[in-house]
Coordinates of C-alpha atoms and ligand atoms in Angstrom, one line a residue:
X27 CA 9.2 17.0 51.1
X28 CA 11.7 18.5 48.1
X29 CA 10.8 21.7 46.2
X30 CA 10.8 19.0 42.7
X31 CA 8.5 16.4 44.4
X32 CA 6.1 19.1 45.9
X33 CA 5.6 20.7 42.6
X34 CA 4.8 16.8 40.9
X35 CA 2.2 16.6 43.2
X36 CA 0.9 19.6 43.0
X37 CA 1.0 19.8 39.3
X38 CA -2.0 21.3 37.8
X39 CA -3.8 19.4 34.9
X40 CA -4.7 22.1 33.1
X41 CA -6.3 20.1 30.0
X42 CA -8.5 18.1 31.5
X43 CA -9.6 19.0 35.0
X44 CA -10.6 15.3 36.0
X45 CA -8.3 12.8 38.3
X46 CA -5.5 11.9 35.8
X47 CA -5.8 8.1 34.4
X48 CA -3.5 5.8 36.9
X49 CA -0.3 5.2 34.7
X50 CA 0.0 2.6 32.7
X51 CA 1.8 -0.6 32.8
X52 CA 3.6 -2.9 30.1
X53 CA 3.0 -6.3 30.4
X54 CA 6.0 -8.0 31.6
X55 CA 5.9 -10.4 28.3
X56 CA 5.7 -7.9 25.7
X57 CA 7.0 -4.5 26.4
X58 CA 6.4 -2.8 23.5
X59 CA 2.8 -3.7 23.0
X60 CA 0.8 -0.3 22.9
X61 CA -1.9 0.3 25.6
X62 CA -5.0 0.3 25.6
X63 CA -6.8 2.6 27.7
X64 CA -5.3 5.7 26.2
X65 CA -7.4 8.0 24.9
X66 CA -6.4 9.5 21.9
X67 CA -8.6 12.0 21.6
X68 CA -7.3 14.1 24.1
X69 CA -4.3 15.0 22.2
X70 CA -4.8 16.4 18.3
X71 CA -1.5 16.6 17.3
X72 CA -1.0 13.8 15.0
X73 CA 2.6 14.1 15.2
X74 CA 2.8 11.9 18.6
X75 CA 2.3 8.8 17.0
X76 CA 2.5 6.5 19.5
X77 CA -0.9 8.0 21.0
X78 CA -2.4 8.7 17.8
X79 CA -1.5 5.7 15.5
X80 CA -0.3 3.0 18.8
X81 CA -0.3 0.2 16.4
X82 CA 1.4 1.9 13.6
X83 CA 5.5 0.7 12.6
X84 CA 6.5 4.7 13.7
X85 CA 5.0 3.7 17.0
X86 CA 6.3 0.9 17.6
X87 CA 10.4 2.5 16.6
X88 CA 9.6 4.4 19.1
X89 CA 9.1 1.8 21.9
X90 CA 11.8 0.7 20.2
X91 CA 13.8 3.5 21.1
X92 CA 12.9 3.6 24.7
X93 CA 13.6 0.0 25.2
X94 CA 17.2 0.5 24.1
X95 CA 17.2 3.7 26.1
X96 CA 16.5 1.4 29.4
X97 CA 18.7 -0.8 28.2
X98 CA 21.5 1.6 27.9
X99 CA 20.6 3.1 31.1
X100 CA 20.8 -0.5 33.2
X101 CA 23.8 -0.6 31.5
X102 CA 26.0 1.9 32.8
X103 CA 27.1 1.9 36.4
X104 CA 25.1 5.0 37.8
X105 CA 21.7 5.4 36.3
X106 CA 21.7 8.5 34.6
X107 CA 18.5 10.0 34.0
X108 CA 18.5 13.3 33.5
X109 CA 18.8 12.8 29.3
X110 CA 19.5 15.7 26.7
X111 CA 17.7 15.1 23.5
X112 CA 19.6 17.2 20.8
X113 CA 20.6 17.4 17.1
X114 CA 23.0 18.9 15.1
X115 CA 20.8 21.6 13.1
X116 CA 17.6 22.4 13.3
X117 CA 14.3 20.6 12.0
X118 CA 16.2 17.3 12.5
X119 CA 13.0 15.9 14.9
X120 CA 14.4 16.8 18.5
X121 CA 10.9 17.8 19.7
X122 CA 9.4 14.9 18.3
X123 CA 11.1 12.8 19.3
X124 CA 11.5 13.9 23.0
X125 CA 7.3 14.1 23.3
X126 CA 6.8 10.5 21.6
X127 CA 9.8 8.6 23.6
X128 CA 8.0 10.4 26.6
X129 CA 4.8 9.5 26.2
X130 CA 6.2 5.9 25.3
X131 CA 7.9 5.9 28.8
X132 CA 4.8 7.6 30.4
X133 CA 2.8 4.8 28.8
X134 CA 4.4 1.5 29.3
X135 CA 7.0 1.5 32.5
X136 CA 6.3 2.4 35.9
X137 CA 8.0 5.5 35.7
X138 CA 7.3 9.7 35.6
X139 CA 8.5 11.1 33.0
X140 CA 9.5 14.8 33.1
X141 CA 9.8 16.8 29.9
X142 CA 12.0 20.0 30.4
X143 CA 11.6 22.1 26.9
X144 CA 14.9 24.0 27.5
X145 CA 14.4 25.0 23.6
X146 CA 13.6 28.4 24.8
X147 CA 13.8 30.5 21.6
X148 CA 11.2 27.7 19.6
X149 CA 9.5 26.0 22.4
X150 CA 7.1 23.8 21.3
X151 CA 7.0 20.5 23.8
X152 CA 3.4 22.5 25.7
X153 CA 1.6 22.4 22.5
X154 CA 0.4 19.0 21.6
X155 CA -1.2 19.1 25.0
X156 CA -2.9 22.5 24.5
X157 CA -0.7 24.1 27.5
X158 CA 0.8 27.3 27.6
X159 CA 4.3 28.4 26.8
X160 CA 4.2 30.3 30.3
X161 CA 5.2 30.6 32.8
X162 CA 7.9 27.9 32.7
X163 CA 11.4 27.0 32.9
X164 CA 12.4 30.4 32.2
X165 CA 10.3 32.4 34.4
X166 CA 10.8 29.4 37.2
X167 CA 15.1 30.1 36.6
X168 CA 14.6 34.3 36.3
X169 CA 11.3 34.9 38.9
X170 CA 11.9 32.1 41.1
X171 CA 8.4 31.1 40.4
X172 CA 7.7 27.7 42.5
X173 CA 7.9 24.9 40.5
X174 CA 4.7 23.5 41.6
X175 CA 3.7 26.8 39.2
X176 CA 5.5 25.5 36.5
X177 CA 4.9 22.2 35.7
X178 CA 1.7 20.5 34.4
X179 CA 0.7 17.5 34.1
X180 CA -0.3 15.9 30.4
X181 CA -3.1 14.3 30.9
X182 CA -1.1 11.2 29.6
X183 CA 0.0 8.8 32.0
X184 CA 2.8 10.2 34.8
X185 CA 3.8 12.7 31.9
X186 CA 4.7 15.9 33.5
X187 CA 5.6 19.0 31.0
X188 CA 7.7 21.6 32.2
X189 CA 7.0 24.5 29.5
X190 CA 9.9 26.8 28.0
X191 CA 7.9 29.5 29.9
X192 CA 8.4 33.0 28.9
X193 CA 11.0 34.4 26.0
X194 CA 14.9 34.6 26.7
X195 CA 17.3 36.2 24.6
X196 CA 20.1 34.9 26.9
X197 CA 19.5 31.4 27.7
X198 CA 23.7 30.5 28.1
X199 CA 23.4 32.5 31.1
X200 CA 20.4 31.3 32.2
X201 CA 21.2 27.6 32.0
X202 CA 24.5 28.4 33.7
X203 CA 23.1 29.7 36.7
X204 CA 23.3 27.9 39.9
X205 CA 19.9 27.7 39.8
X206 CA 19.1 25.7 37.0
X207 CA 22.5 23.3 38.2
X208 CA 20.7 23.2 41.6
X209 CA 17.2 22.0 39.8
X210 CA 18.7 19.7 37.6
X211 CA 20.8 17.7 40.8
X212 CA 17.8 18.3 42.5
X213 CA 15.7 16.4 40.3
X214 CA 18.2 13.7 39.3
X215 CA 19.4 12.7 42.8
X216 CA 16.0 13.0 44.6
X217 CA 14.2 10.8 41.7
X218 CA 16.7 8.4 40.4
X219 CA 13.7 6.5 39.2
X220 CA 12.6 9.1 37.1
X221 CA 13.3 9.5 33.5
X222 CA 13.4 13.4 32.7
X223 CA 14.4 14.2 29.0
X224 CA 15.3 17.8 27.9
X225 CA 14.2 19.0 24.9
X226 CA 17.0 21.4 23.4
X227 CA 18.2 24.1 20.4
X228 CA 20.3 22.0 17.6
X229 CA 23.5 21.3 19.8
X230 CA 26.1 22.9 16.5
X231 CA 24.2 26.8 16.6
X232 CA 23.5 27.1 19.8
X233 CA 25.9 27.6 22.9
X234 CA 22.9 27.1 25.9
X235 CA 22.6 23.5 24.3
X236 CA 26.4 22.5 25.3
X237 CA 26.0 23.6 28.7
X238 CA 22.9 21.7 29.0
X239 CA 25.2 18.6 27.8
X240 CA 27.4 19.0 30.7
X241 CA 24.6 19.0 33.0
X242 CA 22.7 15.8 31.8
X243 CA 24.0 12.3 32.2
X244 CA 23.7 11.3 28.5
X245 CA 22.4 12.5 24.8
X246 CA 20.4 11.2 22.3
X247 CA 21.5 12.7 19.0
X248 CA 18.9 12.7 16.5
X249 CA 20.1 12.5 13.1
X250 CA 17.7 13.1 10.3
X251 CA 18.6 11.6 6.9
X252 CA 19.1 14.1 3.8
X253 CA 19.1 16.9 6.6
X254 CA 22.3 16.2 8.4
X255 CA 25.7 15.5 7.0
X256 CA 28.8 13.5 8.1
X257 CA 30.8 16.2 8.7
X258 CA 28.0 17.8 11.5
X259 CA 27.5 14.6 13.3
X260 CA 31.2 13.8 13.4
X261 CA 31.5 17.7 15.0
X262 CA 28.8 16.7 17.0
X263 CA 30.3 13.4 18.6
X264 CA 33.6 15.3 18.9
X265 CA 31.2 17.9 21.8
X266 CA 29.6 15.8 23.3
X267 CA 31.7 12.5 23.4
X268 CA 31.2 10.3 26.3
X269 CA 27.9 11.8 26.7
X270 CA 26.3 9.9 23.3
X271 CA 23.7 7.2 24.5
X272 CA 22.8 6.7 20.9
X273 CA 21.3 8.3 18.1
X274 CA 17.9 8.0 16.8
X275 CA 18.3 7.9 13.0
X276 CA 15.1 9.9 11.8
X277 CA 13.4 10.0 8.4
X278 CA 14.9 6.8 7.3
X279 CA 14.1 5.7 3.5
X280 CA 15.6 2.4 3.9
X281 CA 13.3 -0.1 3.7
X282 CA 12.9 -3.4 6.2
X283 CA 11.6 -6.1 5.0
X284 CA 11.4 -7.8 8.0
X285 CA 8.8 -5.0 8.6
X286 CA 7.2 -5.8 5.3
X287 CA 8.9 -2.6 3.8
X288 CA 7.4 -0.1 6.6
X289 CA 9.3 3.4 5.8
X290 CA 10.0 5.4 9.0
X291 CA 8.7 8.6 6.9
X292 CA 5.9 8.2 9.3
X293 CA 3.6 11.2 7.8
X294 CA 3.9 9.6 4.2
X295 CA 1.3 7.1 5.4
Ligands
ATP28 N1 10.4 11.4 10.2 C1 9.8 12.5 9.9 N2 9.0 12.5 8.8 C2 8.3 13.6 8.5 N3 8.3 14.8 9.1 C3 9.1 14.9 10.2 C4 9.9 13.8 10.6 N4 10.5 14.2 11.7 C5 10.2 15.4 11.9 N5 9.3 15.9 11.0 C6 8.7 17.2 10.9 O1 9.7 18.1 10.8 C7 9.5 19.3 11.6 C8 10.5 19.5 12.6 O2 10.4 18.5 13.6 P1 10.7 18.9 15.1 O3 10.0 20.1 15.5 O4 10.5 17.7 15.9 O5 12.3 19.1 14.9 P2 13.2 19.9 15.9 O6 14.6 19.3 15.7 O7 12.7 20.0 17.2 O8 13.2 21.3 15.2 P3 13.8 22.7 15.8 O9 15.2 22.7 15.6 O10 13.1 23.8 15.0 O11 13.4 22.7 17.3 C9 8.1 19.1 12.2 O12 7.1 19.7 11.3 C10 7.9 17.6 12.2 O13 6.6 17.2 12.1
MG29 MG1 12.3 21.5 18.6

């Protein structure tokens, strides 16, 4: 048994102690249908929509989202799944998105889903769970701490958090490391079924955030209207170019009628 699939079975639900619920399955007719037997309560942060508001139109983009993710994915010759989630600044909804397209995934496919916060100088992927910050990926890449120490189950479905872990004022060197390379191909080659998105610093400040790009198969560039402009996003397709899945266009003010005028400005409700 690998070092990655030792430490998901070993996992440690550290939230709630019991067996965690079996994970959840879409039915085959309509995907993006929200569960049922979630329990919303578990989680306070309002923010993950899709387990707090299931039925609400912010929910459902983001099943939205992971359906064209699969898509994309079945798509390409080699199933990538080791995804980078990135933006070009900061505050654009990288962490937001990563937790409720997780958490969709976890919910409705067959799948684990592994969160890596690689965001190491804001982490903030433990917290709607009420886990710790540490240790983490950092402390798993500098102490080679066993992963099984590491990550943590959810609580939500097969959703497996792998904290930031302890604070790194050099993460470029960190995330170049052979270690971290070795996890990554590790992880990727071992599971190709599972879907592991990394949560990262905006892509045009920060250096670690390229090299992660190189490692992962694909990107998903959130863009969030009135907080990103042409010019950034055009800098940032130029980096990362083949490496683009999509982008998820956050904060929206365009109005749908075909969604009887539903505004993606989810907290405005
Ligand atoms: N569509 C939205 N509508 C309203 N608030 C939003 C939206 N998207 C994100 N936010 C809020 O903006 C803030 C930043 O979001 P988030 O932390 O997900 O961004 P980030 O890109 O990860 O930020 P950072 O670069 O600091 O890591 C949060 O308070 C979040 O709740
Ligand atoms: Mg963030």
């Amino acid at each position: 048994m690998g070092r990655i699939e030792e430490a998901l079975e070993k996992a440690v639900r550290r939230i709630v102690p019991d067996t965690p619920p079996p994970p959840l399955r879409a039915d085959d007719n309509t995907p993006s249908t929200p569960p049922a037997n979630m329990d919303p309560e578990q989680v306070t942060d309002e923010r993950l929509v899709v387990i707090k508001r299931p039925h609400s139109p912010e929910a459902e983009e983001f099943r939205k989202l992971k359906e064209a993710l699969f898509k994309e994915i079945k798509r390409r010759e080699t199933f990538g799944n080791v995804i980078l989630i990135t933006s070009a600044g900061p505050r654009e909804g990288k962490s937001l998105v990563t937790l409720n397209l997780a958490v969709s995934l976890a919910q409705e496919h067959d799948h684990t889903v592994l969160v890596i916060d690689a965001d190491l100088r804001k982490p903030s992927c433990h917290r709607p769970f009420g886990i710790e910050v540490a240790p983490g990926l950092s402390d798993y890449l500098t102490d080679n701490l066993p992963l099984s120490r590491v990550m943590v189950r959810s609580g939500v479905g097969n959703l497996v958090i792998l904290p930031a872990g302890k604070q790194i004022t050099t993460p470029c060197e960190l995330f170049s490391s052979n270690t971290m390379r070795q996890m990554i191909q590790e992880i990727k080659h071992r599971y190709p079924d599972r879907i592991i998105l990394i949560d990262s610093p905006p892509i045009l400040s920060f250096a670690e955030t390229r090299i992660l790009a190189d490692q992962a198969d694909a990107t998903i560039l959130v863009v969030r209207e009135k907080l990103c402009t042409l010019e950034s996003i055009q800098e940032c397709l130029k980096l990362l170019q083949n490496k683009i899945i999509g982008i998820a266009y956050n904060g929206s003010t365009v109005q749908y009628n075909h969604q009887n005028g539903y505004n993606y400005e989810y907290d405005k409700n």
